[in-house]
Tab-separated table of C-alpha atoms in Angstrom:
chain	number	residue	atom	x	y	z
A	164	MET	CA	82.038	109.376	27.920
A	165	LYS	CA	84.367	106.395	28.382
A	166	LEU	CA	84.187	104.742	31.765
A	167	MET	CA	86.551	102.523	33.720
A	168	ASN	CA	85.575	100.454	36.610
A	169	CYS	CA	87.820	101.290	39.570
A	170	PRO	CA	87.993	98.309	42.049
A	171	LEU	CA	87.815	100.905	44.992
A	172	ASN	CA	85.539	103.605	43.741
A	173	GLY	CA	83.332	101.958	41.067
A	174	PRO	CA	82.741	103.367	37.528
A	175	ARG	CA	84.486	106.645	36.863
A	176	ASN	CA	85.277	108.856	33.898
A	177	ILE	CA	88.454	107.576	32.082
A	178	SER	CA	89.966	111.051	32.417
A	179	GLU	CA	90.383	110.375	36.195
A	180	PHE	CA	92.844	107.553	35.413
A	181	VAL	CA	96.547	107.509	34.616
A	182	TYR	CA	98.227	104.633	32.721
A	183	GLY	CA	101.142	103.120	34.699
A	184	GLY	CA	102.661	100.574	32.303
A	185	GLU	CA	102.477	96.832	31.917
A	186	VAL	CA	102.613	94.543	34.914
A	187	ARG	CA	105.856	92.564	34.493
A	188	PRO	CA	108.238	90.843	36.968
A	189	MET	CA	110.905	93.348	37.921
A	190	PRO	CA	114.461	91.961	37.565
A	191	ASN	CA	116.730	92.470	40.553
A	192	GLN	CA	118.450	95.764	39.752
A	193	ALA	CA	121.494	94.935	41.807
A	194	THR	CA	122.306	91.788	39.808
A	195	CYS	CA	120.700	92.043	36.379
A	196	SER	CA	122.477	93.207	33.328
A	197	ASP	CA	121.943	96.777	31.785
A	198	LYS	CA	120.148	95.106	28.895
A	199	GLU	CA	117.638	93.284	31.118
A	200	TRP	CA	116.933	96.446	33.135
A	201	ALA	CA	116.559	98.699	30.032
A	202	ASP	CA	114.196	96.022	28.577
A	203	TYR	CA	112.143	96.186	31.764
A	204	VAL	CA	112.072	99.949	32.001
A	205	PHE	CA	111.703	101.043	28.289
A	206	TYR	CA	110.352	98.196	26.111
A	207	SER	CA	107.003	96.634	25.663
A	208	ASP	CA	105.966	93.755	23.467
A	209	ASN	CA	103.125	95.648	21.722
A	210	ASN	CA	101.325	92.438	20.560
A	211	ILE	CA	97.618	92.147	20.081
A	212	ARG	CA	96.468	90.369	23.184
A	213	ILE	CA	94.960	90.905	26.590
A	214	VAL	CA	97.671	92.704	28.788
A	215	LYS	CA	97.819	93.282	32.549
A	216	GLU	CA	98.520	96.898	33.226
A	217	TRP	CA	98.988	99.236	36.214
A	218	TRP	CA	96.440	101.985	36.352
A	219	PHE	CA	96.177	104.860	38.834
A	220	HIS	CA	92.943	106.465	40.042
A	221	SER	CA	94.202	109.998	40.589
A	222	PRO	CA	91.543	111.413	42.950
A	223	SER	CA	92.008	108.597	45.416
A	224	GLY	CA	95.716	107.933	44.817
A	225	TYR	CA	94.970	104.260	44.283
A	226	TRP	CA	97.015	101.904	42.009
A	227	PHE	CA	95.233	98.841	40.762
A	228	ILE	CA	95.605	96.397	37.855
A	229	ALA	CA	93.489	96.235	34.670
A	230	GLU	CA	93.308	93.707	31.974
A	231	ARG	CA	92.853	95.295	28.629
A	232	HIS	CA	92.749	94.122	25.002
A	233	THR	CA	95.302	96.060	23.062
A	234	ALA	CA	93.361	95.959	19.755
A	235	SER	CA	89.733	96.565	20.860
A	236	ASP	CA	90.833	98.690	23.896
A	237	GLU	CA	88.146	96.780	25.949
A	238	ILE	CA	88.915	96.651	29.621
A	239	VAL	CA	88.138	93.016	30.456
A	240	LYS	CA	88.452	93.353	34.203
A	241	THR	CA	90.074	95.363	37.022
A	242	TYR	CA	91.168	94.326	40.474
A	243	ASP	CA	93.187	95.283	43.523
A	244	SER	CA	96.975	94.761	43.310
A	245	SER	CA	96.810	92.491	46.385
A	246	GLU	CA	95.606	89.711	44.160
A	247	LEU	CA	99.077	89.507	42.572
A	248	PHE	CA	101.272	91.016	45.190
A	249	SER	CA	101.111	89.808	48.831
A	250	GLU	CA	104.039	91.747	50.234
A	251	ARG	CA	105.924	94.976	49.705
A	252	VAL	CA	108.613	94.920	46.971
A	253	GLU	CA	111.784	96.258	48.333
A	254	PHE	CA	114.044	98.353	46.060
A	255	ASN	CA	117.087	98.346	48.313
A	256	ALA	CA	120.186	96.424	47.511
A	257	PRO	CA	121.028	93.577	49.960
A	258	ASP	CA	123.395	94.690	52.758
A	259	ASP	CA	126.162	92.338	51.648
A	260	GLN	CA	126.413	94.010	48.200
A	261	PRO	CA	127.974	97.367	47.542
A	262	ALA	CA	125.724	100.280	46.656
A	263	PRO	CA	125.437	100.687	42.903
A	264	VAL	CA	127.852	103.121	41.355
A	265	LEU	CA	126.720	105.479	38.508
A	266	GLN	CA	128.584	104.470	35.414
A	267	THR	CA	129.581	107.539	33.597
A	268	GLU	CA	131.873	106.011	30.949
A	269	GLY	CA	130.376	105.992	27.393
A	270	LEU	CA	127.531	108.323	28.322
A	271	LYS	CA	128.991	111.379	26.497
Y	48	MET	CA	120.392	118.497	52.742
Y	49	THR	CA	119.385	118.431	56.392
Y	50	ALA	CA	118.294	115.164	57.908
Y	51	LEU	CA	114.671	114.837	58.833
Y	52	ASN	CA	114.269	115.532	62.583
Y	53	ASN	CA	112.176	112.553	63.806
Y	54	ASP	CA	111.019	114.520	66.860
Y	55	PHE	CA	109.391	117.153	64.713
Y	56	ASN	CA	105.609	116.959	64.925
Y	57	LEU	CA	103.884	118.646	62.077
Y	58	SER	CA	100.431	118.419	63.548
Y	59	ALA	CA	101.603	120.348	66.633
Y	60	ALA	CA	102.645	123.289	64.475
Y	61	SER	CA	99.162	124.778	63.992
Y	62	HIS	CA	100.619	128.251	63.296
Y	63	LEU	CA	102.030	126.969	59.948
Y	64	ARG	CA	98.771	126.173	58.546
Y	65	ARG	CA	97.597	128.363	55.572
Y	66	SER	CA	94.655	128.572	53.466
Y	67	VAL	CA	95.017	129.904	49.962
Y	68	VAL	CA	91.377	130.980	49.983
Y	69	GLU	CA	91.051	133.959	52.291
Y	70	VAL	CA	87.306	133.973	52.581
Y	71	GLU	CA	85.898	131.967	55.494
Y	72	GLN	CA	82.285	131.808	54.413
Y	73	GLN	CA	80.229	132.617	51.352
Y	74	VAL	CA	76.438	132.670	51.122
Y	75	SER	CA	74.790	132.174	47.811
Y	76	PRO	CA	72.730	135.154	46.332
Y	77	ASN	CA	69.372	133.507	47.236
Y	78	ALA	CA	70.732	132.150	50.574
Y	79	GLY	CA	70.108	128.526	49.436
Y	80	VAL	CA	73.764	127.340	49.965
Y	81	THR	CA	76.435	128.415	52.389
Y	82	ILE	CA	80.048	127.422	51.523
Y	83	SER	CA	82.581	127.515	54.466
Y	84	ASN	CA	86.356	127.135	54.419
Y	85	HIS	CA	87.877	124.771	57.018
Y	86	THR	CA	91.327	124.432	55.491
Y	87	VAL	CA	93.174	125.466	58.547
Y	88	LYS	CA	91.498	122.990	60.940
Y	89	ALA	CA	93.485	120.055	62.182
Y	90	ARG	CA	93.643	116.820	60.176
Y	91	ILE	CA	95.835	113.764	59.787
Y	92	GLY	CA	96.061	110.643	57.727
Y	93	PHE	CA	97.494	107.247	58.052
Y	94	ARG	CA	98.160	104.551	55.626
Y	95	GLY	CA	99.619	101.030	55.708
Y	96	LYS	CA	98.804	97.446	56.716
Y	97	GLY	CA	99.055	98.414	60.442
Y	98	ALA	CA	96.986	101.682	60.223
Y	99	ILE	CA	93.562	100.308	61.060
Y	100	ALA	CA	94.816	98.291	64.016
Y	101	PHE	CA	96.842	101.271	65.272
Y	102	LEU	CA	93.867	103.643	65.147
Y	103	ARG	CA	91.629	101.085	66.856
Y	104	GLU	CA	94.224	100.822	69.662
Y	105	GLN	CA	93.897	104.621	69.961
Y	106	GLY	CA	90.166	104.327	70.443
Y	107	VAL	CA	89.162	105.599	66.976
Y	108	THR	CA	86.072	103.988	65.486
Y	109	ILE	CA	86.919	102.973	61.867
Y	110	PRO	CA	84.208	102.590	59.172
Y	111	GLU	CA	83.772	98.963	58.099
Y	112	LYS	CA	84.296	99.479	54.385
Y	113	PRO	CA	86.340	101.731	52.139
Y	114	ASN	CA	84.662	104.952	50.952
Y	115	GLN	CA	82.688	105.313	54.191
Y	116	ALA	CA	82.817	108.003	56.828
Y	117	THR	CA	81.793	108.214	60.502
Y	118	PHE	CA	81.263	111.326	62.558
Y	119	SER	CA	81.874	111.721	66.284
Y	120	GLY	CA	83.294	114.300	68.706
Y	121	GLY	CA	83.612	116.960	65.974
Y	122	PHE	CA	85.749	114.661	63.976
Y	123	ALA	CA	85.076	112.957	60.655
Y	124	VAL	CA	86.845	109.685	60.199
Y	125	LEU	CA	87.195	108.819	56.522
Y	126	ARG	CA	88.237	105.416	55.238
Y	127	LEU	CA	89.510	106.235	51.879
Y	128	SER	CA	90.759	102.758	50.962
Y	129	PHE	CA	91.359	99.370	52.556
Y	130	THR	CA	94.348	100.604	54.503
Y	131	GLU	CA	93.944	104.451	54.532
Y	132	ILE	CA	92.251	106.567	57.156
Y	133	TRP	CA	91.949	110.277	57.522
Y	134	LEU	CA	90.750	112.139	60.662
Y	135	LEU	CA	89.405	115.619	60.201
Y	136	ASP	CA	88.490	118.262	62.576
Y	137	ILE	CA	85.154	119.420	60.831
Y	138	GLU	CA	82.962	121.408	63.055
Y	139	SER	CA	83.468	123.332	66.241
Y	140	ASP	CA	86.236	125.509	67.500
Y	141	SER	CA	89.644	123.747	67.176
Y	142	ASN	CA	90.764	124.891	70.638
Y	143	GLU	CA	87.688	123.525	72.380
Y	144	THR	CA	88.440	120.491	74.614
Y	145	PHE	CA	86.485	117.359	74.114
Y	146	GLU	CA	85.740	114.360	76.222
Y	147	PRO	CA	87.169	111.960	77.196
Y	148	LYS	CA	90.599	113.052	76.149
Y	149	GLN	CA	90.622	116.477	77.770
Y	150	LYS	CA	92.736	117.781	74.951
Y	151	SER	CA	92.072	120.243	72.139
Y	152	LYS	CA	91.564	118.559	68.816
Y	153	SER	CA	94.906	119.833	67.638
Y	154	GLU	CA	96.641	118.390	70.593
Y	155	TYR	CA	94.748	115.060	70.188
Y	156	ILE	CA	95.897	114.801	66.499
Y	157	ALA	CA	99.515	115.763	67.407
Y	158	ALA	CA	99.463	112.989	70.026
Y	159	LEU	CA	98.193	110.559	67.394
Y	160	GLU	CA	101.029	111.596	65.085
Y	161	SER	CA	103.667	110.965	67.851
Y	162	ALA	CA	102.112	107.590	68.697
Y	163	ALA	CA	102.314	106.466	65.037
Y	164	LYS	CA	105.984	107.066	64.676
Y	165	ASN	CA	107.093	103.805	66.150
Y	166	SER	CA	104.176	101.688	65.109
Y	167	PRO	CA	105.080	99.104	62.374
Y	168	ASP	CA	103.371	99.326	58.912
Y	169	VAL	CA	101.769	102.765	59.719
Y	170	TYR	CA	102.727	105.500	57.365
Y	171	ARG	CA	101.810	109.112	58.120
Y	172	LEU	CA	100.012	110.994	55.331
Y	173	PHE	CA	100.770	114.722	55.077
Y	174	CYS	CA	97.294	115.834	54.278
Y	175	GLN	CA	97.296	118.842	56.686
Y	176	HIS	CA	99.140	121.206	54.272
Y	177	SER	CA	98.365	119.458	50.984
Y	178	HIS	CA	94.484	119.806	51.022
Y	179	ALA	CA	91.755	122.396	51.334
Y	180	LEU	CA	88.610	121.536	53.152
Y	181	PHE	CA	85.256	123.218	52.309
Y	182	SER	CA	81.787	122.425	53.681
Y	183	PHE	CA	78.367	123.079	52.163
Y	184	ASN	CA	75.116	123.756	53.916
Y	185	GLU	CA	71.729	123.885	52.281
Y	186	ARG	CA	68.493	125.679	53.277
Y	187	ASP	CA	66.292	123.127	51.487
Y	188	LYS	CA	66.871	119.467	51.017
Y	189	GLY	CA	68.091	118.493	47.514
Y	190	THR	CA	69.856	121.850	46.728
Y	191	LEU	CA	73.365	120.513	47.236
Y	192	ALA	CA	72.683	117.447	45.188
Y	193	ASN	CA	71.548	119.773	42.417
Y	194	LEU	CA	74.519	121.994	42.885
Y	195	PHE	CA	76.966	119.037	42.630
Y	196	ALA	CA	75.128	117.623	39.671
Y	197	LYS	CA	76.502	120.544	37.771
Y	198	ILE	CA	80.072	120.036	38.562
Y	199	CYS	CA	80.572	116.289	39.456
Y	200	GLY	CA	79.887	113.140	37.416
Y	201	VAL	CA	78.931	110.976	40.379
Y	202	ASP	CA	75.266	110.860	41.509
Y	203	LEU	CA	75.223	112.300	44.978
Y	204	ARG	CA	71.493	112.174	45.674
Y	205	GLU	CA	70.279	110.722	49.007
Y	206	SER	CA	68.881	107.564	47.412
Y	207	VAL	CA	72.264	106.397	46.094
Y	208	PHE	CA	74.669	108.432	48.236
Y	209	PRO	CA	73.408	108.210	51.912
Y	210	SER	CA	75.026	109.888	54.944
Y	211	GLY	CA	78.584	108.827	55.526
Y	212	SER	CA	79.257	107.995	51.871
Y	213	ILE	CA	82.505	109.167	50.215
Y	214	ALA	CA	83.079	109.903	46.550
Y	215	GLN	CA	86.682	110.293	45.337
Y	216	THR	CA	86.215	111.809	41.930
Y	217	SER	CA	86.556	114.984	39.813
Y	218	VAL	CA	84.676	118.117	40.902
Y	219	ALA	CA	84.852	120.994	38.341
Y	220	ARG	CA	87.671	119.007	36.714
Y	221	VAL	CA	89.747	119.040	39.830
Y	222	ASN	CA	90.461	115.895	41.879
Y	223	ALA	CA	88.417	115.896	44.989
Y	224	VAL	CA	87.053	113.747	47.896
Y	225	VAL	CA	83.417	114.502	48.559
Y	226	PHE	CA	81.578	113.178	51.591
Y	227	LYS	CA	78.087	113.726	53.099
Y	228	GLN	CA	76.660	114.067	56.571
Y	229	VAL	CA	72.962	114.203	57.085
Y	230	ILE	CA	72.320	116.929	59.666
Y	231	SER	CA	68.512	116.470	59.998
Y	232	GLU	CA	65.637	115.123	57.968
Y	233	LYS	CA	65.477	118.406	56.106
Y	234	THR	CA	69.152	119.150	55.422
Y	235	GLU	CA	72.339	117.557	54.450
Y	236	ARG	CA	76.001	118.890	54.672
Y	237	TYR	CA	78.613	118.058	52.134
Y	238	TYR	CA	82.336	118.319	52.660
Y	239	LEU	CA	84.987	118.625	49.968
Y	240	LEU	CA	88.733	117.925	50.218
Y	241	SER	CA	90.904	118.947	47.292
Y	242	ASP	CA	94.476	119.741	46.502
Y	243	ILE	CA	95.358	123.170	48.055
Y	244	SER	CA	97.264	124.421	45.081
Y	245	SER	CA	94.049	124.637	43.005
Y	246	SER	CA	91.730	125.473	45.838
Y	247	GLU	CA	91.418	129.183	44.992
Y	248	TYR	CA	90.129	128.205	41.438
Y	249	LEU	CA	87.859	125.557	42.932
Y	250	TRP	CA	86.420	127.953	45.512
Y	251	ASP	CA	85.501	130.440	42.776
Y	252	ALA	CA	84.030	127.656	40.615
Y	253	LEU	CA	81.894	126.425	43.498
Y	254	VAL	CA	80.650	129.963	44.366
Y	255	ASP	CA	79.869	130.329	40.717
Y	256	ALA	CA	77.935	127.149	40.579
Y	257	ALA	CA	76.007	128.093	43.687
Y	258	GLY	CA	75.049	131.450	42.150
Y	259	GLU	CA	71.588	130.231	41.051
Y	260	PHE	CA	70.576	128.851	44.432
């Protein structure tokens, strides 16, 4: 059985965890270009190195951060997201900017 | 789409509670284990940076660390993470009043829900209708630890999992929260919270696992 050390619950079967993508700074969706946003949402570097990733412990509904080596798959360490994020990340556009409009041209 | 009515209090609507499992209690063939269904009893959850301070203001005793539970007044208070607390009615009749509030447990929880609405950084968790709650009583000490060893990967024996401990893990391949209350020197009681949509399967799996005791 493969184990992962959850910062909240301790060692648990890897089947209790869900991968949540790499930890990367989110561009401001109200001001960034489509290319920047697509790069953030869809692409990853896929290099051999130690990456920071979001992981989710499903039974406790708990998101945390794990550092994992992409070649050996070794989980180097896991920790609470408060070590990297001190406040809530807001997704709302600022009040002085118009709400984003869905671009339908060129999608056919 | 209708707007959410902010005056609506889910905890006050006890008639809307349903249990998928229709059985209230099941005794194992050799009477070693009794499994009871508490799904329709009142419960509430809060999460957020202000949740602990809010509940302390309301006079609720909060466990010091995550994954610990305390028991008082017929309630279990579970601290499921640094900033997440659940209150569960676990034992006696839900309509019974309790000191010092002079309210039924359902009324008490409904009042908590109302009080939380305008508190900053306190988010209500809708665990009343999302979860099933089962309890397990044993005739002889150690029976429940053996029962759970068959279906759960976490060691729940007394030496490593004392009274008030919480394990958030898989039980019979379903996500569950298991916590323990020591009733006396001779017996322990376990509680299990799990997603209500798979609770019928889980009930059958638990009754099956208890078949040898």
